[in-house]
Amino acid sequence: MSTDTFFAHETAVVDKGCIIGTGTKIWHFSHIMSDCKIGERCNIGQNVVVSPQVVLGNNVKVQNNVSIYTGVICEDDVFLGPSMVFTNIINPRSAIIRRDSYQETLVKEGASVGANATIVCGNALGRFCLIGAGAVVTKEVPDYALIVGNPGRQIGWVSEYGHRLEFDADHRGAVCPESGQEYKLDDKAVVRIK
């Protein structure tokens, strides 16, 4: 399916009632369900499911084999790695219908989630954080945090370009080696200053 505003591969299923932004591409065997909102210039990989009421901002990259369940909101410039997993009910049971118990998961601007990571519902992922491949996130993630392991634990900080930040001796300053952007660590929070 090709429209004047977005592209969907002929094997993709796009239900009625979706809002899909200009320049978005939806690839093989993906299913975009009704009442979701996908921003401009997004790339939805192969075998992706976007459930009802999901919101994806602009320039969101969703790699192959990702299911984005009701309750997930991704802000602009989010990266979702191959086969990463969202949940939306904290205590699922096959015999009990809990559609009114979906919990919200907010993925903030510029966050990246690595391949095969799992994000337990009800948590927010901070701006420009980096969730390592295979990590299991069970709690809130600060802006610029680097999270690895199961359960996920913070092992450092990253820049907006995804490079590990090395703070000086008094933890006041760090520079991204690629962009030259400057950061400070203040009260266990990183802020970009330049």
PDB file of N, CA, C and O in Angstrom, residues 13-67:
ATOM      1  N   VAL A  13      -0.360  -5.134   7.094  1.00  0.00           N
ATOM      2  CA  VAL A  13      -1.784  -4.902   7.338  1.00  0.00           C
ATOM      3  C   VAL A  13      -1.909  -3.606   8.134  1.00  0.00           C
ATOM      4  O   VAL A  13      -1.346  -3.486   9.224  1.00  0.00           O
ATOM      5  N   VAL A  14      -2.644  -2.655   7.570  1.00  0.00           N
ATOM      6  CA  VAL A  14      -2.864  -1.379   8.235  1.00  0.00           C
ATOM      7  C   VAL A  14      -4.372  -1.232   8.434  1.00  0.00           C
ATOM      8  O   VAL A  14      -5.118  -1.071   7.471  1.00  0.00           O
ATOM      9  N   ASP A  15      -4.809  -1.332   9.683  1.00  0.00           N
ATOM     10  CA  ASP A  15      -6.233  -1.253   9.989  1.00  0.00           C
ATOM     11  C   ASP A  15      -6.754   0.168   9.825  1.00  0.00           C
ATOM     12  O   ASP A  15      -5.989   1.142   9.902  1.00  0.00           O
ATOM     13  N   LYS A  16      -8.058   0.276   9.641  1.00  0.00           N
ATOM     14  CA  LYS A  16      -8.690   1.591   9.558  1.00  0.00           C
ATOM     15  C   LYS A  16      -8.595   2.289  10.908  1.00  0.00           C
ATOM     16  O   LYS A  16      -8.570   1.652  11.952  1.00  0.00           O
ATOM     17  N   GLY A  17      -8.555   3.601  10.857  1.00  0.00           N
ATOM     18  CA  GLY A  17      -8.554   4.383  12.088  1.00  0.00           C
ATOM     19  C   GLY A  17      -7.176   4.702  12.625  1.00  0.00           C
ATOM     20  O   GLY A  17      -7.051   5.244  13.727  1.00  0.00           O
ATOM     21  N   CYS A  18      -6.128   4.369  11.871  1.00  0.00           N
ATOM     22  CA  CYS A  18      -4.760   4.721  12.274  1.00  0.00           C
ATOM     23  C   CYS A  18      -4.431   6.115  11.764  1.00  0.00           C
ATOM     24  O   CYS A  18      -4.925   6.532  10.722  1.00  0.00           O
ATOM     25  N   ILE A  19      -3.557   6.778  12.479  1.00  0.00           N
ATOM     26  CA  ILE A  19      -2.986   8.024  11.985  1.00  0.00           C
ATOM     27  C   ILE A  19      -1.513   7.739  11.732  1.00  0.00           C
ATOM     28  O   ILE A  19      -0.791   7.353  12.654  1.00  0.00           O
ATOM     29  N   ILE A  20      -1.070   7.914  10.484  1.00  0.00           N
ATOM     30  CA  ILE A  20       0.310   7.606  10.102  1.00  0.00           C
ATOM     31  C   ILE A  20       0.897   8.826   9.403  1.00  0.00           C
ATOM     32  O   ILE A  20       0.343   9.316   8.426  1.00  0.00           O
ATOM     33  N   GLY A  21       2.039   9.278   9.914  1.00  0.00           N
ATOM     34  CA  GLY A  21       2.641  10.519   9.438  1.00  0.00           C
ATOM     35  C   GLY A  21       3.366  10.400   8.111  1.00  0.00           C
ATOM     36  O   GLY A  21       3.729   9.310   7.649  1.00  0.00           O
ATOM     37  N   THR A  22       3.619  11.528   7.523  1.00  0.00           N
ATOM     38  CA  THR A  22       4.306  11.650   6.239  1.00  0.00           C
ATOM     39  C   THR A  22       5.706  11.057   6.312  1.00  0.00           C
ATOM     40  O   THR A  22       6.434  11.274   7.274  1.00  0.00           O
ATOM     41  N   GLY A  23       6.056  10.294   5.282  1.00  0.00           N
ATOM     42  CA  GLY A  23       7.398   9.743   5.169  1.00  0.00           C
ATOM     43  C   GLY A  23       7.640   8.470   5.965  1.00  0.00           C
ATOM     44  O   GLY A  23       8.741   7.918   5.935  1.00  0.00           O
ATOM     45  N   THR A  24       6.634   7.972   6.661  1.00  0.00           N
ATOM     46  CA  THR A  24       6.783   6.728   7.437  1.00  0.00           C
ATOM     47  C   THR A  24       6.776   5.535   6.495  1.00  0.00           C
ATOM     48  O   THR A  24       6.066   5.525   5.483  1.00  0.00           O
ATOM     49  N   LYS A  25       7.583   4.517   6.841  1.00  0.00           N
ATOM     50  CA  LYS A  25       7.659   3.284   6.058  1.00  0.00           C
ATOM     51  C   LYS A  25       7.328   2.098   6.959  1.00  0.00           C
ATOM     52  O   LYS A  25       7.855   1.982   8.069  1.00  0.00           O
ATOM     53  N   ILE A  26       6.460   1.223   6.444  1.00  0.00           N
ATOM     54  CA  ILE A  26       6.010   0.037   7.180  1.00  0.00           C
ATOM     55  C   ILE A  26       6.363  -1.172   6.322  1.00  0.00           C
ATOM     56  O   ILE A  26       5.908  -1.291   5.188  1.00  0.00           O
ATOM     57  N   TRP A  27       7.170  -2.085   6.875  1.00  0.00           N
ATOM     58  CA  TRP A  27       7.742  -3.150   6.075  1.00  0.00           C
ATOM     59  C   TRP A  27       7.010  -4.477   6.224  1.00  0.00           C
ATOM     60  O   TRP A  27       5.951  -4.560   6.832  1.00  0.00           O
ATOM     61  N   HIS A  28       7.552  -5.524   5.638  1.00  0.00           N
ATOM     62  CA  HIS A  28       6.944  -6.841   5.436  1.00  0.00           C
ATOM     63  C   HIS A  28       6.277  -7.408   6.689  1.00  0.00           C
ATOM     64  O   HIS A  28       6.858  -7.426   7.767  1.00  0.00           O
ATOM     65  N   PHE A  29       5.062  -7.900   6.517  1.00  0.00           N
ATOM     66  CA  PHE A  29       4.332  -8.697   7.505  1.00  0.00           C
ATOM     67  C   PHE A  29       4.054  -7.957   8.813  1.00  0.00           C
ATOM     68  O   PHE A  29       3.822  -8.595   9.844  1.00  0.00           O
ATOM     69  N   SER A  30       4.079  -6.651   8.800  1.00  0.00           N
ATOM     70  CA  SER A  30       3.769  -5.890  10.009  1.00  0.00           C
ATOM     71  C   SER A  30       2.281  -5.596  10.071  1.00  0.00           C
ATOM     72  O   SER A  30       1.596  -5.532   9.053  1.00  0.00           O
ATOM     73  N   HIS A  31       1.778  -5.433  11.308  1.00  0.00           N
ATOM     74  CA  HIS A  31       0.361  -5.158  11.524  1.00  0.00           C
ATOM     75  C   HIS A  31       0.228  -3.886  12.354  1.00  0.00           C
ATOM     76  O   HIS A  31       0.673  -3.834  13.501  1.00  0.00           O
ATOM     77  N   ILE A  32      -0.392  -2.896  11.744  1.00  0.00           N
ATOM     78  CA  ILE A  32      -0.649  -1.622  12.413  1.00  0.00           C
ATOM     79  C   ILE A  32      -2.135  -1.618  12.752  1.00  0.00           C
ATOM     80  O   ILE A  32      -2.980  -1.570  11.865  1.00  0.00           O
ATOM     81  N   MET A  33      -2.443  -1.686  14.043  1.00  0.00           N
ATOM     82  CA  MET A  33      -3.829  -1.855  14.483  1.00  0.00           C
ATOM     83  C   MET A  33      -4.542  -0.506  14.617  1.00  0.00           C
ATOM     84  O   MET A  33      -3.913   0.551  14.679  1.00  0.00           O
ATOM     85  N   SER A  34      -5.859  -0.571  14.672  1.00  0.00           N
ATOM     86  CA  SER A  34      -6.682   0.634  14.689  1.00  0.00           C
ATOM     87  C   SER A  34      -6.371   1.518  15.892  1.00  0.00           C
ATOM     88  O   SER A  34      -5.930   1.040  16.940  1.00  0.00           O
ATOM     89  N   ASP A  35      -6.618   2.794  15.719  1.00  0.00           N
ATOM     90  CA  ASP A  35      -6.531   3.787  16.788  1.00  0.00           C
ATOM     91  C   ASP A  35      -5.129   4.009  17.338  1.00  0.00           C
ATOM     92  O   ASP A  35      -4.979   4.496  18.457  1.00  0.00           O
ATOM     93  N   CYS A  36      -4.108   3.646  16.583  1.00  0.00           N
ATOM     94  CA  CYS A  36      -2.755   4.010  17.009  1.00  0.00           C
ATOM     95  C   CYS A  36      -2.331   5.258  16.234  1.00  0.00           C
ATOM     96  O   CYS A  36      -2.938   5.616  15.235  1.00  0.00           O
ATOM     97  N   LYS A  37      -1.287   5.898  16.740  1.00  0.00           N
ATOM     98  CA  LYS A  37      -0.802   7.111  16.096  1.00  0.00           C
ATOM     99  C   LYS A  37       0.695   6.972  15.882  1.00  0.00           C
ATOM    100  O   LYS A  37       1.446   6.788  16.844  1.00  0.00           O
ATOM    101  N   ILE A  38       1.116   7.050  14.624  1.00  0.00           N
ATOM    102  CA  ILE A  38       2.521   6.936  14.247  1.00  0.00           C
ATOM    103  C   ILE A  38       2.935   8.244  13.588  1.00  0.00           C
ATOM    104  O   ILE A  38       2.274   8.719  12.668  1.00  0.00           O
ATOM    105  N   GLY A  39       4.028   8.821  14.053  1.00  0.00           N
ATOM    106  CA  GLY A  39       4.465  10.127  13.577  1.00  0.00           C
ATOM    107  C   GLY A  39       5.106  10.095  12.203  1.00  0.00           C
ATOM    108  O   GLY A  39       5.043   9.096  11.476  1.00  0.00           O
ATOM    109  N   GLU A  40       5.764  11.181  11.869  1.00  0.00           N
ATOM    110  CA  GLU A  40       6.416  11.341  10.570  1.00  0.00           C
ATOM    111  C   GLU A  40       7.790  10.662  10.566  1.00  0.00           C
ATOM    112  O   GLU A  40       8.447  10.562  11.589  1.00  0.00           O
ATOM    113  N   ARG A  41       8.192  10.195   9.378  1.00  0.00           N
ATOM    114  CA  ARG A  41       9.533   9.642   9.123  1.00  0.00           C
ATOM    115  C   ARG A  41       9.886   8.466  10.035  1.00  0.00           C
ATOM    116  O   ARG A  41      11.050   8.249  10.364  1.00  0.00           O
ATOM    117  N   CYS A  42       8.901   7.704  10.450  1.00  0.00           N
ATOM    118  CA  CYS A  42       9.170   6.504  11.247  1.00  0.00           C
ATOM    119  C   CYS A  42       9.531   5.361  10.314  1.00  0.00           C
ATOM    120  O   CYS A  42       9.152   5.353   9.135  1.00  0.00           O
ATOM    121  N   ASN A  43      10.237   4.385  10.833  1.00  0.00           N
ATOM    122  CA  ASN A  43      10.552   3.168  10.077  1.00  0.00           C
ATOM    123  C   ASN A  43      10.114   1.977  10.924  1.00  0.00           C
ATOM    124  O   ASN A  43      10.666   1.740  12.002  1.00  0.00           O
ATOM    125  N   ILE A  44       9.116   1.275  10.437  1.00  0.00           N
ATOM    126  CA  ILE A  44       8.555   0.125  11.138  1.00  0.00           C
ATOM    127  C   ILE A  44       9.056  -1.121  10.413  1.00  0.00           C
ATOM    128  O   ILE A  44       8.664  -1.383   9.280  1.00  0.00           O
ATOM    129  N   GLY A  45       9.933  -1.889  11.052  1.00  0.00           N
ATOM    130  CA  GLY A  45      10.582  -3.026  10.420  1.00  0.00           C
ATOM    131  C   GLY A  45       9.646  -4.190  10.136  1.00  0.00           C
ATOM    132  O   GLY A  45       8.426  -4.101  10.276  1.00  0.00           O
ATOM    133  N   GLN A  46      10.240  -5.303   9.762  1.00  0.00           N
ATOM    134  CA  GLN A  46       9.500  -6.510   9.406  1.00  0.00           C
ATOM    135  C   GLN A  46       8.916  -7.180  10.640  1.00  0.00           C
ATOM    136  O   GLN A  46       9.549  -7.226  11.696  1.00  0.00           O
ATOM    137  N   ASN A  47       7.673  -7.706  10.509  1.00  0.00           N
ATOM    138  CA  ASN A  47       7.038  -8.510  11.555  1.00  0.00           C
ATOM    139  C   ASN A  47       6.857  -7.728  12.853  1.00  0.00           C
ATOM    140  O   ASN A  47       7.096  -8.234  13.945  1.00  0.00           O
ATOM    141  N   VAL A  48       6.414  -6.489  12.737  1.00  0.00           N
ATOM    142  CA  VAL A  48       6.154  -5.626  13.894  1.00  0.00           C
ATOM    143  C   VAL A  48       4.649  -5.520  14.099  1.00  0.00           C
ATOM    144  O   VAL A  48       3.888  -5.457  13.135  1.00  0.00           O
ATOM    145  N   VAL A  49       4.226  -5.505  15.362  1.00  0.00           N
ATOM    146  CA  VAL A  49       2.821  -5.254  15.695  1.00  0.00           C
ATOM    147  C   VAL A  49       2.755  -3.963  16.493  1.00  0.00           C
ATOM    148  O   VAL A  49       3.474  -3.800  17.483  1.00  0.00           O
ATOM    149  N   VAL A  50       1.897  -3.050  16.050  1.00  0.00           N
ATOM    150  CA  VAL A  50       1.626  -1.823  16.786  1.00  0.00           C
ATOM    151  C   VAL A  50       0.158  -1.896  17.210  1.00  0.00           C
ATOM    152  O   VAL A  50      -0.743  -1.855  16.375  1.00  0.00           O
ATOM    153  N   SER A  51      -0.081  -2.032  18.506  1.00  0.00           N
ATOM    154  CA  SER A  51      -1.421  -2.264  19.052  1.00  0.00           C
ATOM    155  C   SER A  51      -2.237  -0.980  19.142  1.00  0.00           C
ATOM    156  O   SER A  51      -1.692   0.123  19.050  1.00  0.00           O
ATOM    157  N   PRO A  52      -3.540  -1.114  19.370  1.00  0.00           N
ATOM    158  CA  PRO A  52      -4.399   0.062  19.494  1.00  0.00           C
ATOM    159  C   PRO A  52      -3.932   1.009  20.599  1.00  0.00           C
ATOM    160  O   PRO A  52      -3.428   0.577  21.632  1.00  0.00           O
ATOM    161  N   GLN A  53      -4.110   2.293  20.369  1.00  0.00           N
ATOM    162  CA  GLN A  53      -3.786   3.396  21.265  1.00  0.00           C
ATOM    163  C   GLN A  53      -2.292   3.624  21.490  1.00  0.00           C
ATOM    164  O   GLN A  53      -1.900   4.487  22.286  1.00  0.00           O
ATOM    165  N   VAL A  54      -1.427   2.856  20.845  1.00  0.00           N
ATOM    166  CA  VAL A  54       0.011   3.125  20.925  1.00  0.00           C
ATOM    167  C   VAL A  54       0.288   4.463  20.251  1.00  0.00           C
ATOM    168  O   VAL A  54      -0.334   4.806  19.244  1.00  0.00           O
ATOM    169  N   VAL A  55       1.238   5.208  20.793  1.00  0.00           N
ATOM    170  CA  VAL A  55       1.656   6.472  20.201  1.00  0.00           C
ATOM    171  C   VAL A  55       3.151   6.409  19.934  1.00  0.00           C
ATOM    172  O   VAL A  55       3.940   6.138  20.846  1.00  0.00           O
ATOM    173  N   LEU A  56       3.539   6.642  18.682  1.00  0.00           N
ATOM    174  CA  LEU A  56       4.943   6.750  18.302  1.00  0.00           C
ATOM    175  C   LEU A  56       5.164   8.161  17.778  1.00  0.00           C
ATOM    176  O   LEU A  56       4.439   8.612  16.893  1.00  0.00           O
ATOM    177  N   GLY A  57       6.182   8.838  18.292  1.00  0.00           N
ATOM    178  CA  GLY A  57       6.495  10.189  17.847  1.00  0.00           C
ATOM    179  C   GLY A  57       7.132  10.187  16.473  1.00  0.00           C
ATOM    180  O   GLY A  57       7.069   9.207  15.720  1.00  0.00           O
ATOM    181  N   ASN A  58       7.791  11.267  16.129  1.00  0.00           N
ATOM    182  CA  ASN A  58       8.460  11.395  14.835  1.00  0.00           C
ATOM    183  C   ASN A  58       9.821  10.700  14.862  1.00  0.00           C
ATOM    184  O   ASN A  58      10.494  10.672  15.889  1.00  0.00           O
ATOM    185  N   ASN A  59      10.209  10.149  13.716  1.00  0.00           N
ATOM    186  CA  ASN A  59      11.532   9.549  13.523  1.00  0.00           C
ATOM    187  C   ASN A  59      11.812   8.399  14.492  1.00  0.00           C
ATOM    188  O   ASN A  59      12.933   8.219  14.944  1.00  0.00           O
ATOM    189  N   VAL A  60      10.792   7.613  14.810  1.00  0.00           N
ATOM    190  CA  VAL A  60      10.965   6.429  15.654  1.00  0.00           C
ATOM    191  C   VAL A  60      11.376   5.268  14.753  1.00  0.00           C
ATOM    192  O   VAL A  60      10.767   5.038  13.707  1.00  0.00           O
ATOM    193  N   LYS A  61      12.421   4.561  15.153  1.00  0.00           N
ATOM    194  CA  LYS A  61      12.911   3.402  14.397  1.00  0.00           C
ATOM    195  C   LYS A  61      12.563   2.136  15.172  1.00  0.00           C
ATOM    196  O   LYS A  61      13.023   1.952  16.305  1.00  0.00           O
ATOM    197  N   VAL A  62      11.753   1.271  14.570  1.00  0.00           N
ATOM    198  CA  VAL A  62      11.353   0.012  15.187  1.00  0.00           C
ATOM    199  C   VAL A  62      11.951  -1.109  14.345  1.00  0.00           C
ATOM    200  O   VAL A  62      11.592  -1.273  13.181  1.00  0.00           O
ATOM    201  N   GLN A  63      12.863  -1.860  14.919  1.00  0.00           N
ATOM    202  CA  GLN A  63      13.515  -2.942  14.196  1.00  0.00           C
ATOM    203  C   GLN A  63      12.606  -4.173  14.126  1.00  0.00           C
ATOM    204  O   GLN A  63      11.512  -4.191  14.707  1.00  0.00           O
ATOM    205  N   ASN A  64      13.050  -5.216  13.442  1.00  0.00           N
ATOM    206  CA  ASN A  64      12.229  -6.398  13.194  1.00  0.00           C
ATOM    207  C   ASN A  64      11.783  -7.097  14.484  1.00  0.00           C
ATOM    208  O   ASN A  64      12.489  -7.097  15.483  1.00  0.00           O
ATOM    209  N   ASN A  65      10.598  -7.709  14.406  1.00  0.00           N
ATOM    210  CA  ASN A  65      10.072  -8.607  15.444  1.00  0.00           C
ATOM    211  C   ASN A  65       9.786  -7.927  16.774  1.00  0.00           C
ATOM    212  O   ASN A  65       9.994  -8.510  17.834  1.00  0.00           O
ATOM    213  N   VAL A  66       9.283  -6.696  16.735  1.00  0.00           N
ATOM    214  CA  VAL A  66       8.926  -5.984  17.965  1.00  0.00           C
ATOM    215  C   VAL A  66       7.409  -5.862  18.037  1.00  0.00           C
ATOM    216  O   VAL A  66       6.765  -5.508  17.056  1.00  0.00           O
ATOM    217  N   SER A  67       6.850  -6.158  19.223  1.00  0.00           N
ATOM    218  CA  SER A  67       5.425  -5.933  19.476  1.00  0.00           C
ATOM    219  C   SER A  67       5.300  -4.764  20.433  1.00  0.00           C
ATOM    220  O   SER A  67       5.851  -4.798  21.537  1.00  0.00           O
TER     221      SER A  67
END
